[in-house]
């Protein structure tokens, strides 16, 4: 693919899809051994749902419709209308191989989307018990929405997209241990001045807001669960860690989608919030009400910027970035020790009150 802005967007997105493939493969293999794992089924559904929506957003409806076939089958399994059996396992493993092939072919030049869909649509119709006599009609309806070949210079509908600025990585983990937090008001990347949103194709914007609404609802629900569970500093349970992972994925998806269509204030704050979630998921074992409160404030700010993308909410961003930075520059072992100390003090005070 050439180095045009459009192709850079698509190639960057395809690389993102590739990171989902190991999880998709692992999930299907796990279900072959134990098909009753609801969390695994839900995670597979979420991943292919993300691929479906984001692919349509960047202008590759072939991949979107490939993911849609698997998503529909998983929805039926979640609703208990069908079981995850050996046939489902083979079909979904084959679908993942086709998603992988799609990624390889579109980066190398062009992919024959029609050929893949002609394989998958009838196969999923058999699994779902749809009449074979209507296969041709069903396939035709999908192919009418999809170019026969995708990839190359002529495939995208976004020929007028301008270059998107590259996100600079905040090298926050390399800050010295003796840093004076009192003198640091923001991350290394300054908050941008208010800007007018770029001219965005209305269909793109509608698709973004539809996806963002769903992810923000999931984020809000997950944070409410954590808030109800964490009343004092505690060691994170595996279930709580899984909630953090889901929140991180939602923020990552919104951030990436915003960057693709040029909503830089959304992607910039999403990047800062994702850094905090990375630290929380990967580098610490404890969680506290203060951390939950900071996450909720960060989520509220993300929702506010999504609602008004021209306004970077500079003052609020600076305030929250300063609070997030305090966690990111404190070595995890010291933070864990301090939180455990607070927990012990809380227990001691409770005993004294008895």
Short mmCIF file of C-alpha atoms in Angstrom, two decimals:
data_model
loop_
_atom_site.label_atom_id
_atom_site.label_comp_id
_atom_site.label_asym_id
_atom_site.label_seq_id
_atom_site.Cartn_x
_atom_site.Cartn_y
_atom_site.Cartn_z
CA UNK A 1 0.00 0.00 0.00
CA UNK A 2 1.22 3.54 -0.70
CA UNK A 3 2.18 6.07 1.91
CA UNK A 4 -0.91 8.25 1.43
CA UNK A 5 -2.78 9.41 4.57
CA UNK A 6 -5.73 7.14 3.73
CA UNK A 7 -3.55 4.06 3.43
CA UNK A 8 -1.63 4.97 6.59
CA UNK A 9 -4.94 5.06 8.46
CA UNK A 10 -6.01 1.68 7.10
CA UNK A 11 -2.62 0.03 7.65
CA UNK A 12 -2.48 1.33 11.21
CA UNK A 13 -5.96 0.00 11.86
CA UNK A 14 -5.14 -3.40 10.32
CA UNK A 15 -2.14 -3.69 12.65
CA UNK A 16 -4.55 -3.04 15.53
CA UNK A 17 -6.86 -5.83 14.30
CA UNK A 18 -3.88 -8.16 14.18
CA UNK A 19 -3.38 -7.67 17.91
CA UNK A 20 -6.90 -9.08 18.46
CA UNK A 21 -6.24 -12.31 16.55
CA UNK A 22 -4.30 -14.20 19.29
CA UNK A 23 -7.11 -13.46 21.77
CA UNK A 24 -9.73 -14.60 19.26
CA UNK A 25 -7.87 -17.85 18.59
CA UNK A 26 -7.29 -18.50 22.28
CA UNK A 27 -10.95 -17.84 23.08
CA UNK A 28 -12.23 -20.30 20.48
CA UNK A 29 -9.78 -22.99 21.58
CA UNK A 30 -10.80 -22.46 25.20
CA UNK A 31 -14.48 -22.84 24.31
CA UNK A 32 -13.76 -26.07 22.46
CA UNK A 33 -12.57 -27.48 25.79
CA UNK A 34 -15.32 -25.88 27.89
CA UNK A 35 -18.19 -24.27 25.94
CA UNK A 36 -19.90 -22.99 29.11
CA UNK A 37 -17.45 -20.14 29.69
CA UNK A 38 -19.74 -17.11 29.46
CA UNK A 39 -16.95 -14.57 29.95
CA UNK A 40 -14.97 -16.04 27.06
CA UNK A 41 -18.02 -15.97 24.77
CA UNK A 42 -18.74 -12.37 25.76
CA UNK A 43 -15.13 -11.36 25.11
CA UNK A 44 -15.16 -12.96 21.67
CA UNK A 45 -18.41 -11.15 20.90
CA UNK A 46 -16.94 -7.83 22.04
CA UNK A 47 -13.81 -8.23 19.92
CA UNK A 48 -15.63 -9.08 16.69
CA UNK A 49 -18.19 -6.34 17.42
CA UNK A 50 -15.31 -3.86 17.67
CA UNK A 51 -13.80 -5.10 14.40
CA UNK A 52 -17.19 -4.85 12.70
CA UNK A 53 -17.82 -1.24 13.74
CA UNK A 54 -14.29 0.11 13.37
CA UNK A 55 -13.78 -1.53 9.96
CA UNK A 56 -16.86 0.19 8.61
CA UNK A 57 -15.60 3.45 10.07
CA UNK A 58 -12.27 3.32 8.21
CA UNK A 59 -13.89 2.31 4.93
CA UNK A 60 -13.34 -1.45 4.64
CA UNK A 61 -16.87 -2.90 4.74
CA UNK A 62 -15.61 -6.32 3.65
CA UNK A 63 -13.85 -6.91 6.96
CA UNK A 64 -16.83 -5.40 8.76
CA UNK A 65 -19.19 -7.95 7.20
CA UNK A 66 -16.79 -10.83 7.84
CA UNK A 67 -16.78 -9.95 11.55
CA UNK A 68 -20.56 -9.47 11.45
CA UNK A 69 -21.12 -13.12 10.53
CA UNK A 70 -19.26 -14.31 13.62
CA UNK A 71 -20.84 -11.63 15.81
CA UNK A 72 -24.36 -12.70 14.84
CA UNK A 73 -23.61 -16.34 15.66
CA UNK A 74 -22.12 -15.40 19.03
CA UNK A 75 -25.18 -13.26 19.79
CA UNK A 76 -27.40 -16.29 19.20
CA UNK A 77 -25.19 -18.40 21.47
CA UNK A 78 -25.27 -15.75 24.19
CA UNK A 79 -29.08 -15.67 23.92
CA UNK A 80 -29.12 -19.47 24.38
CA UNK A 81 -30.70 -20.04 20.97
CA UNK A 82 -27.73 -22.16 19.88
CA UNK A 83 -24.90 -23.98 21.63
CA UNK A 84 -21.20 -23.55 21.09
CA UNK A 85 -20.57 -26.99 19.62
CA UNK A 86 -17.87 -28.56 17.47
CA UNK A 87 -19.39 -27.04 14.32
CA UNK A 88 -19.31 -23.56 15.87
CA UNK A 89 -15.71 -24.02 16.97
CA UNK A 90 -14.55 -25.04 13.49
CA UNK A 91 -16.54 -22.28 11.79
CA UNK A 92 -15.25 -19.54 14.08
CA UNK A 93 -11.66 -20.78 13.85
CA UNK A 94 -12.03 -20.66 10.06
CA UNK A 95 -13.47 -17.13 10.30
CA UNK A 96 -10.51 -15.96 12.36
CA UNK A 97 -8.17 -17.43 9.73
CA UNK A 98 -10.05 -15.43 7.11
CA UNK A 99 -9.76 -12.25 9.18
CA UNK A 100 -6.03 -12.93 9.42
CA UNK A 101 -5.81 -13.53 5.65
CA UNK A 102 -7.75 -10.32 5.04
CA UNK A 103 -5.21 -8.38 7.12
CA UNK A 104 -2.29 -9.92 5.22
CA UNK A 105 -3.79 -9.40 1.77
CA UNK A 106 -4.96 -5.81 2.24
CA UNK A 107 -1.51 -4.74 3.45
CA UNK A 108 0.14 -6.47 0.49
CA UNK A 109 -2.18 -4.88 -2.07
CA UNK A 110 -5.77 -6.02 -2.48
CA UNK A 111 -8.08 -8.53 -0.85
CA UNK A 112 -10.91 -10.40 -2.57
CA UNK A 113 -13.64 -9.58 -0.06
CA UNK A 114 -16.40 -11.17 -2.14
CA UNK A 115 -14.62 -14.54 -2.22
CA UNK A 116 -14.31 -14.63 1.57
CA UNK A 117 -17.93 -13.58 2.14
CA UNK A 118 -19.19 -16.16 -0.36
CA UNK A 119 -17.51 -18.79 1.82
CA UNK A 120 -18.67 -17.49 5.18
CA UNK A 121 -22.26 -16.34 4.69
CA UNK A 122 -23.66 -19.74 3.60
CA UNK A 123 -21.63 -21.52 6.30
CA UNK A 124 -23.09 -19.34 9.05
CA UNK A 125 -26.58 -19.68 7.59
CA UNK A 126 -26.23 -23.47 7.90
CA UNK A 127 -25.09 -23.14 11.51
CA UNK A 128 -28.03 -20.86 12.32
CA UNK A 129 -30.53 -23.08 10.53
CA UNK A 130 -31.36 -20.63 7.76
CA UNK A 131 -32.87 -22.12 4.56
CA UNK A 132 -30.32 -22.92 1.87
CA UNK A 133 -32.78 -21.81 -0.79
CA UNK A 134 -32.31 -18.19 0.33
CA UNK A 135 -28.51 -18.24 0.44
CA UNK A 136 -28.06 -16.58 -2.93
CA UNK A 137 -30.35 -13.70 -1.98
CA UNK A 138 -28.60 -13.23 1.38
CA UNK A 139 -25.14 -13.26 -0.18
CA UNK A 140 -26.18 -10.81 -2.90
CA UNK A 141 -27.59 -8.36 -0.33
CA UNK A 142 -24.24 -8.24 1.47
CA UNK A 143 -22.05 -8.11 -1.63
CA UNK A 144 -23.98 -5.11 -2.93
CA UNK A 145 -22.59 -3.15 0.05
CA UNK A 146 -18.99 -4.34 -0.38
CA UNK A 147 -16.43 -3.64 -3.16
CA UNK A 148 -15.21 -6.85 -4.75
CA UNK A 149 -11.61 -5.90 -4.03
CA UNK A 150 -10.48 -3.76 -1.10
CA UNK A 151 -7.07 -2.20 -0.61
CA UNK A 152 -4.91 -0.17 -2.96
CA UNK A 153 -5.34 3.46 -3.95
CA UNK A 154 -8.93 3.29 -5.18
CA UNK A 155 -10.63 1.35 -2.40
CA UNK A 156 -11.31 3.95 0.27
CA UNK A 157 -14.15 6.45 0.48
CA UNK A 158 -11.95 8.83 2.47
CA UNK A 159 -9.85 10.41 -0.28
CA UNK A 160 -10.27 13.89 1.26
CA UNK A 161 -8.92 13.00 4.70
CA UNK A 162 -5.97 15.13 5.73
CA UNK A 163 -2.90 13.92 7.58
CA UNK A 164 -3.61 13.07 11.17
CA UNK A 165 -1.05 14.31 13.65
CA UNK A 166 0.90 11.54 15.36
CA UNK A 167 0.33 11.09 19.04
CA UNK A 168 3.51 11.70 20.97
CA UNK A 169 4.18 9.16 23.70
CA UNK A 170 4.45 10.59 27.20
CA UNK A 171 7.67 9.18 28.56
CA UNK A 172 6.27 9.23 32.05
CA UNK A 173 7.86 6.01 33.20
CA UNK A 174 11.35 7.45 32.66
CA UNK A 175 10.90 10.34 35.08
CA UNK A 176 13.48 10.45 37.89
CA UNK A 177 12.53 9.08 41.30
CA UNK A 178 13.22 12.40 43.03
CA UNK A 179 10.89 14.43 40.83
CA UNK A 180 9.16 17.35 42.56
CA UNK A 181 5.48 16.73 41.95
CA UNK A 182 4.59 20.18 43.26
CA UNK A 183 6.19 21.72 40.17
CA UNK A 184 4.46 19.47 37.65
CA UNK A 185 1.06 20.69 36.57
CA UNK A 186 0.55 18.47 33.53
CA UNK A 187 2.01 15.58 31.57
CA UNK A 188 4.87 16.32 29.22
CA UNK A 189 2.39 16.83 26.38
CA UNK A 190 0.65 20.22 26.78
CA UNK A 191 -3.10 20.58 26.59
CA UNK A 192 -4.07 21.94 23.19
CA UNK A 193 -5.96 25.16 22.67
CA UNK A 194 -9.62 24.91 21.61
CA UNK A 195 -9.96 23.87 18.01
CA UNK A 196 -12.69 23.49 15.46
CA UNK A 197 -13.36 19.84 14.55
CA UNK A 198 -12.11 19.00 11.07
CA UNK A 199 -14.56 18.48 8.25
CA UNK A 200 -15.68 14.91 8.84
CA UNK A 201 -17.89 12.80 6.63
CA UNK A 202 -21.28 12.74 8.45
CA UNK A 203 -21.54 8.95 8.18
CA UNK A 204 -18.13 8.64 9.85
CA UNK A 205 -19.16 10.93 12.67
CA UNK A 206 -22.44 9.07 13.20
CA UNK A 207 -20.60 5.76 13.28
CA UNK A 208 -18.08 7.12 15.79
CA UNK A 209 -20.76 8.42 18.15
CA UNK A 210 -22.71 5.19 17.93
CA UNK A 211 -19.63 3.18 18.90
CA UNK A 212 -18.52 5.72 21.52
CA UNK A 213 -21.95 5.72 23.18
CA UNK A 214 -21.82 1.97 23.61
CA UNK A 215 -18.29 1.98 25.01
CA UNK A 216 -19.02 4.86 27.39
CA UNK A 217 -22.10 3.06 28.72
CA UNK A 218 -19.95 -0.02 29.38
CA UNK A 219 -17.30 2.15 31.03
CA UNK A 220 -19.85 3.83 33.29
CA UNK A 221 -21.38 0.51 34.31
CA UNK A 222 -17.96 -0.98 35.09
CA UNK A 223 -16.91 2.02 37.19
CA UNK A 224 -20.15 1.86 39.17
CA UNK A 225 -19.43 -1.78 39.99
CA UNK A 226 -15.93 -0.91 41.20
CA UNK A 227 -17.23 2.01 43.25
CA UNK A 228 -19.71 -0.28 45.01
CA UNK A 229 -16.99 -2.82 45.82
CA UNK A 230 -14.01 -0.67 46.86
CA UNK A 231 -14.64 1.11 50.16
CA UNK A 232 -11.09 0.90 51.55
CA UNK A 233 -7.68 0.23 49.94
CA UNK A 234 -7.68 -3.47 49.00
CA UNK A 235 -5.76 -5.99 46.96
CA UNK A 236 -7.41 -6.26 43.55
CA UNK A 237 -9.35 -9.44 42.94
CA UNK A 238 -9.13 -11.18 39.59
CA UNK A 239 -12.68 -10.05 38.84
CA UNK A 240 -11.78 -6.43 39.55
CA UNK A 241 -8.68 -6.72 37.37
CA UNK A 242 -10.90 -8.00 34.57
CA UNK A 243 -13.16 -4.95 34.97
CA UNK A 244 -10.10 -2.69 34.68
CA UNK A 245 -9.06 -4.54 31.53
CA UNK A 246 -12.50 -3.99 29.97
CA UNK A 247 -12.44 -0.30 30.88
CA UNK A 248 -8.99 0.01 29.33
CA UNK A 249 -10.18 -1.66 26.13
CA UNK A 250 -13.17 0.70 25.89
CA UNK A 251 -10.97 3.77 26.34
CA UNK A 252 -8.44 2.41 23.86
CA UNK A 253 -11.15 1.84 21.25
CA UNK A 254 -12.67 5.32 21.67
CA UNK A 255 -9.21 6.91 21.58
CA UNK A 256 -8.23 5.07 18.41
CA UNK A 257 -11.51 5.75 16.62
CA UNK A 258 -11.29 9.44 17.50
CA UNK A 259 -7.73 9.63 16.16
CA UNK A 260 -8.77 7.96 12.91
CA UNK A 261 -11.36 10.63 12.08
CA UNK A 262 -9.36 13.56 13.44
CA UNK A 263 -11.00 14.32 16.81
CA UNK A 264 -7.67 15.04 18.48
CA UNK A 265 -8.96 16.40 21.81
CA UNK A 266 -10.80 13.12 22.43
CA UNK A 267 -7.83 10.97 21.43
CA UNK A 268 -5.42 13.11 23.48
CA UNK A 269 -7.38 12.73 26.72
CA UNK A 270 -8.08 9.08 25.94
CA UNK A 271 -4.32 8.58 25.67
CA UNK A 272 -3.74 10.09 29.12
CA UNK A 273 -6.54 8.02 30.65
CA UNK A 274 -5.21 4.87 28.99
CA UNK A 275 -1.77 5.46 30.54
CA UNK A 276 -3.39 5.48 33.97
CA UNK A 277 -5.34 2.30 33.22
CA UNK A 278 -2.17 0.61 31.92
CA UNK A 279 -0.47 1.36 35.22
CA UNK A 280 -3.46 0.17 37.21
CA UNK A 281 -3.77 -3.08 35.27
CA UNK A 282 -0.10 -3.94 34.84
CA UNK A 283 1.93 -2.31 37.62
CA UNK A 284 -0.05 -2.32 40.85
CA UNK A 285 -1.90 -4.93 42.85
CA UNK A 286 -4.00 -2.63 45.01
CA UNK A 287 -6.93 -0.35 44.41
CA UNK A 288 -8.47 2.36 46.59
CA UNK A 289 -11.52 4.64 46.68
CA UNK A 290 -9.23 7.51 45.64
CA UNK A 291 -8.20 5.63 42.50
CA UNK A 292 -11.83 4.84 41.68
CA UNK A 293 -12.77 8.49 42.16
CA UNK A 294 -9.97 9.57 39.82
CA UNK A 295 -11.10 7.03 37.24
CA UNK A 296 -14.68 8.26 37.46
CA UNK A 297 -13.60 11.90 37.07
CA UNK A 298 -11.47 10.88 34.09
CA UNK A 299 -14.40 9.03 32.53
CA UNK A 300 -16.68 12.02 33.08
CA UNK A 301 -14.13 14.25 31.36
CA UNK A 302 -13.87 11.86 28.42
CA UNK A 303 -17.66 11.94 28.08
CA UNK A 304 -17.64 15.75 28.21
CA UNK A 305 -15.01 16.02 25.47
CA UNK A 306 -16.90 13.53 23.32
CA UNK A 307 -20.02 15.67 23.74
CA UNK A 308 -18.08 18.84 22.83
CA UNK A 309 -14.96 17.81 20.86
CA UNK A 310 -13.94 21.38 20.00
CA UNK A 311 -13.37 22.16 23.69
CA UNK A 312 -10.29 20.45 25.20
CA UNK A 313 -11.46 21.32 28.77
CA UNK A 314 -7.90 22.48 29.45
CA UNK A 315 -8.28 23.35 33.14
CA UNK A 316 -9.91 20.03 34.05
CA UNK A 317 -7.36 18.11 31.97
CA UNK A 318 -4.48 19.79 33.75
CA UNK A 319 -5.98 19.06 37.16
CA UNK A 320 -6.60 15.38 36.43
CA UNK A 321 -3.28 14.86 34.64
CA UNK A 322 -1.47 16.17 37.71
CA UNK A 323 -3.33 13.69 39.93
CA UNK A 324 -2.71 10.82 37.51
CA UNK A 325 0.98 11.71 37.30
CA UNK A 326 1.32 11.30 41.06
CA UNK A 327 0.47 7.62 40.65
CA UNK A 328 2.52 7.03 37.52
CA UNK A 329 5.82 8.35 38.94
CA UNK A 330 5.56 6.58 42.29
CA UNK A 331 7.16 3.16 42.06
CA UNK A 332 4.45 0.50 42.40
CA UNK A 333 6.14 -1.17 45.36
CA UNK A 334 6.07 2.07 47.34
CA UNK A 335 2.46 2.77 46.44
CA UNK A 336 1.41 -0.75 47.38
CA UNK A 337 3.23 -0.43 50.68
CA UNK A 338 1.54 2.88 51.49
CA UNK A 339 -1.92 1.58 50.59
CA UNK A 340 -1.41 -1.55 52.69
CA UNK A 341 -0.34 0.69 55.56
CA UNK A 342 -3.56 2.71 55.20
CA UNK A 343 -5.55 -0.50 55.16
CA UNK A 344 -3.88 -1.69 58.38
CA UNK A 345 -4.52 1.67 60.03
CA UNK A 346 -8.19 1.43 59.04
CA UNK A 347 -8.43 -2.04 60.58
CA UNK A 348 -6.70 -0.88 63.76
CA UNK A 349 -9.08 2.06 64.11
CA UNK A 350 -12.05 -0.26 63.64
CA UNK A 351 -10.76 -2.55 66.39
CA UNK A 352 -10.25 0.40 68.74
CA UNK A 353 -13.85 1.49 68.19
CA UNK A 354 -15.25 -1.91 69.22
#
